[in-house]
PDB file of C-alpha atoms (C1' of nucleotides) in Angstrom:
ATOM      1  CA  MET A   1     -24.899  35.599   0.096  1.00 51.00           C
ATOM      2  CA  THR A   2     -21.869  37.190   1.594  1.00 46.00           C
ATOM      3  CA  GLY A   3     -20.830  33.870   3.029  1.00 46.00           C
ATOM      4  CA  ASN A   4     -18.794  32.047   0.486  1.00 49.00           C
ATOM      5  CA  LYS A   5     -19.956  28.850   2.122  1.00 52.00           C
ATOM      6  CA  GLN A   6     -21.136  26.971  -0.937  1.00 54.00           C
ATOM      7  CA  TYR A   7     -22.916  23.697  -0.587  1.00 63.00           C
ATOM      8  CA  SER A   8     -20.321  21.383  -1.923  1.00 78.00           C
ATOM      9  CA  PHE A   9     -20.585  17.744  -2.707  1.00 85.00           C
ATOM     10  CA  PHE A  10     -18.554  17.210   0.426  1.00 89.00           C
ATOM     11  CA  GLU A  11     -21.087  18.912   2.692  1.00 90.00           C
ATOM     12  CA  ASP A  12     -23.805  16.585   1.467  1.00 92.00           C
ATOM     13  CA  VAL A  13     -21.564  13.588   1.980  1.00 94.00           C
ATOM     14  CA  TYR A  14     -20.887  14.523   5.580  1.00 95.00           C
ATOM     15  CA  ASP A  15     -24.582  15.035   6.221  1.00 94.00           C
ATOM     16  CA  VAL A  16     -25.540  11.621   4.883  1.00 95.00           C
ATOM     17  CA  VAL A  17     -22.740   9.861   6.739  1.00 96.00           C
ATOM     18  CA  ARG A  18     -23.848  11.426  10.022  1.00 96.00           C
ATOM     19  CA  LEU A  19     -27.288   9.923   9.442  1.00 96.00           C
ATOM     20  CA  ILE A  20     -25.886   6.409   9.378  1.00 97.00           C
ATOM     21  CA  PRO A  21     -27.279   4.616  12.458  1.00 96.00           C
ATOM     22  CA  GLU A  22     -24.979   2.856  14.875  1.00 97.00           C
ATOM     23  CA  GLY A  23     -24.158  -0.696  13.937  1.00 97.00           C
ATOM     24  CA  ARG A  24     -24.851   0.002  10.288  1.00 97.00           C
ATOM     25  CA  VAL A  25     -22.515   0.671   7.404  1.00 97.00           C
ATOM     26  CA  THR A  26     -22.757   1.950   3.871  1.00 97.00           C
ATOM     27  CA  SER A  27     -20.578   2.271   0.821  1.00 96.00           C
ATOM     28  CA  TYR A  28     -19.030   5.246  -0.913  1.00 96.00           C
ATOM     29  CA  GLY A  29     -21.000   4.499  -4.044  1.00 95.00           C
ATOM     30  CA  ALA A  30     -24.267   4.400  -2.085  1.00 96.00           C
ATOM     31  CA  VAL A  31     -23.688   7.868  -0.684  1.00 95.00           C
ATOM     32  CA  ALA A  32     -22.648   9.130  -4.080  1.00 95.00           C
ATOM     33  CA  ALA A  33     -25.708   7.552  -5.662  1.00 94.00           C
ATOM     34  CA  TYR A  34     -27.935   9.224  -3.089  1.00 94.00           C
ATOM     35  CA  LEU A  35     -26.413  12.552  -4.062  1.00 92.00           C
ATOM     36  CA  GLY A  36     -26.976  11.741  -7.718  1.00 85.00           C
ATOM     37  CA  ALA A  37     -23.330  11.164  -8.558  1.00 83.00           C
ATOM     38  CA  LYS A  38     -22.872   7.431  -8.334  1.00 81.00           C
ATOM     39  CA  MET A  39     -20.163   7.655 -10.951  1.00 81.00           C
ATOM     40  CA  SER A  40     -18.174   9.978  -8.726  1.00 87.00           C
ATOM     41  CA  SER A  41     -17.738   7.526  -5.898  1.00 92.00           C
ATOM     42  CA  ARG A  42     -14.105   8.592  -5.627  1.00 92.00           C
ATOM     43  CA  MET A  43     -15.226  12.037  -4.580  1.00 93.00           C
ATOM     44  CA  VAL A  44     -16.989  10.528  -1.573  1.00 95.00           C
ATOM     45  CA  GLY A  45     -13.743   8.946  -0.480  1.00 94.00           C
ATOM     46  CA  TRP A  46     -11.935  12.196  -1.027  1.00 93.00           C
ATOM     47  CA  ALA A  47     -14.585  14.021   0.991  1.00 93.00           C
ATOM     48  CA  MET A  48     -13.927  11.628   3.847  1.00 95.00           C
ATOM     49  CA  ASN A  49     -10.319  12.701   3.668  1.00 91.00           C
ATOM     50  CA  GLY A  50     -11.421  15.992   5.165  1.00 90.00           C
ATOM     51  CA  ALA A  51     -14.163  14.490   7.317  1.00 93.00           C
ATOM     52  CA  ALA A  52     -11.797  14.343  10.280  1.00 90.00           C
ATOM     53  CA  ASN A  53     -11.351  18.084   9.925  1.00 89.00           C
ATOM     54  CA  VAL A  54     -15.019  19.042  10.022  1.00 91.00           C
ATOM     55  CA  SER A  55     -17.456  19.499  12.875  1.00 88.00           C
ATOM     56  CA  PRO A  56     -19.411  17.708  14.100  1.00 92.00           C
ATOM     57  CA  PRO A  57     -17.201  14.675  13.495  1.00 93.00           C
ATOM     58  CA  VAL A  58     -18.261  12.330  10.739  1.00 95.00           C
ATOM     59  CA  PRO A  59     -18.472   8.577  11.479  1.00 96.00           C
ATOM     60  CA  ALA A  60     -16.307   7.748   8.512  1.00 96.00           C
ATOM     61  CA  GLN A  61     -15.704   4.298   9.946  1.00 96.00           C
ATOM     62  CA  ARG A  62     -19.227   3.409   8.878  1.00 97.00           C
ATOM     63  CA  VAL A  63     -18.362   4.074   5.279  1.00 97.00           C
ATOM     64  CA  VAL A  64     -16.546   1.343   3.419  1.00 96.00           C
ATOM     65  CA  ASN A  65     -16.224   0.203  -0.151  1.00 96.00           C
ATOM     66  CA  ARG A  66     -18.815  -1.933  -1.902  1.00 95.00           C
ATOM     67  CA  ILE A  67     -17.298  -5.207  -0.673  1.00 94.00           C
ATOM     68  CA  GLY A  68     -17.220  -4.103   2.955  1.00 95.00           C
ATOM     69  CA  MET A  69     -13.469  -3.842   3.149  1.00 95.00           C
ATOM     70  CA  LEU A  70     -11.967  -1.202   5.430  1.00 95.00           C
ATOM     71  CA  THR A  71      -9.885   0.386   2.737  1.00 94.00           C
ATOM     72  CA  GLY A  72      -9.646   3.668   4.628  1.00 93.00           C
ATOM     73  CA  LYS A  73      -8.510   2.281   7.934  1.00 93.00           C
ATOM     74  CA  HIS A  74      -5.078   3.837   7.503  1.00 91.00           C
ATOM     75  CA  HIS A  75      -6.638   7.285   7.549  1.00 92.00           C
ATOM     76  CA  PHE A  76      -7.857   7.036  11.138  1.00 93.00           C
ATOM     77  CA  GLY A  77      -4.472   7.709  12.625  1.00 87.00           C
ATOM     78  CA  GLU A  78      -4.206   4.139  13.790  1.00 88.00           C
ATOM     79  CA  PRO A  79      -4.914   1.340  11.306  1.00 85.00           C
ATOM     80  CA  TYR A  80      -6.983  -0.587  13.840  1.00 92.00           C
ATOM     81  CA  ALA A  81      -8.978   2.420  15.069  1.00 94.00           C
ATOM     82  CA  MET A  82     -11.586   1.946  12.343  1.00 95.00           C
ATOM     83  CA  GLN A  83     -11.982  -1.739  13.096  1.00 95.00           C
ATOM     84  CA  LYS A  84     -12.271  -1.143  16.826  1.00 96.00           C
ATOM     85  CA  LEU A  85     -14.963   1.464  16.317  1.00 96.00           C
ATOM     86  CA  LEU A  86     -17.024  -0.850  14.141  1.00 97.00           C
ATOM     87  CA  GLU A  87     -16.598  -3.788  16.496  1.00 97.00           C
ATOM     88  CA  ALA A  88     -17.712  -1.545  19.364  1.00 97.00           C
ATOM     89  CA  GLU A  89     -20.932  -0.977  17.442  1.00 97.00           C
ATOM     90  CA  GLY A  90     -21.630  -4.683  17.247  1.00 97.00           C
ATOM     91  CA  LEU A  91     -20.121  -5.391  13.838  1.00 97.00           C
ATOM     92  CA  THR A  92     -17.658  -8.166  13.207  1.00 96.00           C
ATOM     93  CA  ILE A  93     -14.497  -7.532  11.222  1.00 95.00           C
ATOM     94  CA  GLU A  94     -12.199 -10.165   9.880  1.00 92.00           C
ATOM     95  CA  ASN A  95      -9.272  -9.721   7.556  1.00 91.00           C
ATOM     96  CA  ASP A  96     -10.156  -6.007   7.276  1.00 93.00           C
ATOM     97  CA  LYS A  97     -13.538  -7.008   5.925  1.00 94.00           C
ATOM     98  CA  ILE A  98     -16.966  -6.649   7.521  1.00 96.00           C
ATOM     99  CA  LEU A  99     -18.737  -9.956   8.059  1.00 94.00           C
ATOM    100  CA  ASN A 100     -22.424  -9.986   7.138  1.00 94.00           C
ATOM    101  CA  PHE A 101     -21.715  -6.700   5.408  1.00 95.00           C
ATOM    102  CA  GLN A 102     -24.758  -7.104   3.226  1.00 92.00           C
ATOM    103  CA  LYS A 103     -26.844  -7.583   6.375  1.00 94.00           C
ATOM    104  CA  ALA A 104     -25.479  -4.492   8.074  1.00 96.00           C
ATOM    105  CA  TYR A 105     -25.628  -2.489   4.889  1.00 96.00           C
ATOM    106  CA  TRP A 106     -27.517   0.762   5.223  1.00 96.00           C
ATOM    107  CA  ASN A 107     -28.804   2.151   1.966  1.00 95.00           C
ATOM    108  CA  PRO A 108     -29.540   5.907   2.100  1.00 95.00           C
ATOM    109  CA  LEU A 109     -31.598   5.561  -1.053  1.00 94.00           C
ATOM    110  CA  GLU A 110     -34.065   3.373   0.857  1.00 93.00           C
ATOM    111  CA  GLU A 111     -33.747   4.675   4.393  1.00 91.00           C
ATOM    112  CA  LEU A 112     -33.675   8.360   3.592  1.00 88.00           C
ATOM    113  CA  ALA A 113     -35.688   8.011   0.383  1.00 69.00           C
ATOM    114  CA  ILE A 114     -35.372  10.523  -2.422  1.00 58.00           C
TER     115      ILE A 114
ATOM    116  C1'  DC B   1      -0.543  25.612 -15.314  1.00 67.95           C
ATOM    117  C1'  DG B   2       0.017  20.404 -16.473  1.00 67.95           C
ATOM    118  C1'  DA B   3       0.507  15.857 -14.670  1.00 67.95           C
ATOM    119  C1'  DT B   4      -0.286  12.600 -10.940  1.00 67.95           C
ATOM    120  C1'  DT B   5      -2.741  10.688  -7.125  1.00 67.95           C
ATOM    121  C1'  DG B   6      -6.709   8.974  -4.553  1.00 67.95           C
ATOM    122  C1'  DA B   7     -10.760   6.195   1.665  1.00 67.95           C
ATOM    123  C1'  DC B   8     -14.306   3.677  -5.643  1.00 67.95           C
ATOM    124  C1'  DG B   9     -16.984   1.471  -9.081  1.00 67.95           C
ATOM    125  C1'  DT B  10     -18.043  -0.385 -13.505  1.00 67.95           C
ATOM    126  C1'  DA B  11     -16.722  -2.417 -17.931  1.00 67.95           C
ATOM    127  C1'  DC B  12     -14.143  -5.463 -20.593  1.00 67.95           C
ATOM    128  C1'  DG B  13     -10.967  -9.536 -21.777  1.00 67.95           C
TER     129       DG B  13
ATOM    130  C1'  DT C   1     -14.370 -16.233 -12.252  1.00 67.95           C
ATOM    131  C1'  DC C   2     -10.438 -13.305 -11.793  1.00 67.95           C
ATOM    132  C1'  DG C   3      -7.444  -9.554 -13.321  1.00 67.95           C
ATOM    133  C1'  DT C   4      -6.698  -5.285 -15.704  1.00 67.95           C
ATOM    134  C1'  DA C   5      -8.158  -0.751 -17.661  1.00 67.95           C
ATOM    135  C1'  DC C   6     -10.746   3.330 -17.583  1.00 67.95           C
ATOM    136  C1'  DG C   7     -13.698   7.190 -15.729  1.00 67.95           C
ATOM    137  C1'  DC C   8     -15.119  10.339 -12.066  1.00 67.95           C
ATOM    138  C1'  DC C   9     -13.625  15.237  -9.869  1.00 67.95           C
ATOM    139  C1'  DA C  10     -10.815  17.576  -6.612  1.00 67.95           C
ATOM    140  C1'  DA C  11      -6.488  18.337  -4.358  1.00 67.95           C
ATOM    141  C1'  DT C  12      -1.549  18.128  -4.409  1.00 67.95           C
ATOM    142  C1'  DC C  13       3.158  18.276  -6.463  1.00 67.95           C
TER     143       DC C  13
END
DNA sequence: CGATTGACGTACG
DNA sequence: TCGTACGCCAATC
């Protein structure tokens, strides 16, 4: 193909994150596991680093770490932007952590199936 | 080109 | 149970 557009790990990450329904959240490891690279969970976080630069926009606010903590809130321009977005979707955040995270957890391995 | 960092996760003490 | 160390791969310095 003349297009050098190679399907990178990042492209797959963005695609999965866009499939996250509103009011639901998932973890970096879950996305990585769905892509078959659960040990490379850091790459998912790094992919999100460029998520704000891709189109269509990726709901990176729905992706948090395994404990439901908004570790990447500082990457949204405003630290509280991520929390506001999640609260607007019906989630409850306290102390930078999602309450009932396990209840709102959206597992691509089960929802999207392999 | 080598070393360090990073939006994580697991293993070990 | 909690804290620390290591591994993952890519980007940056």
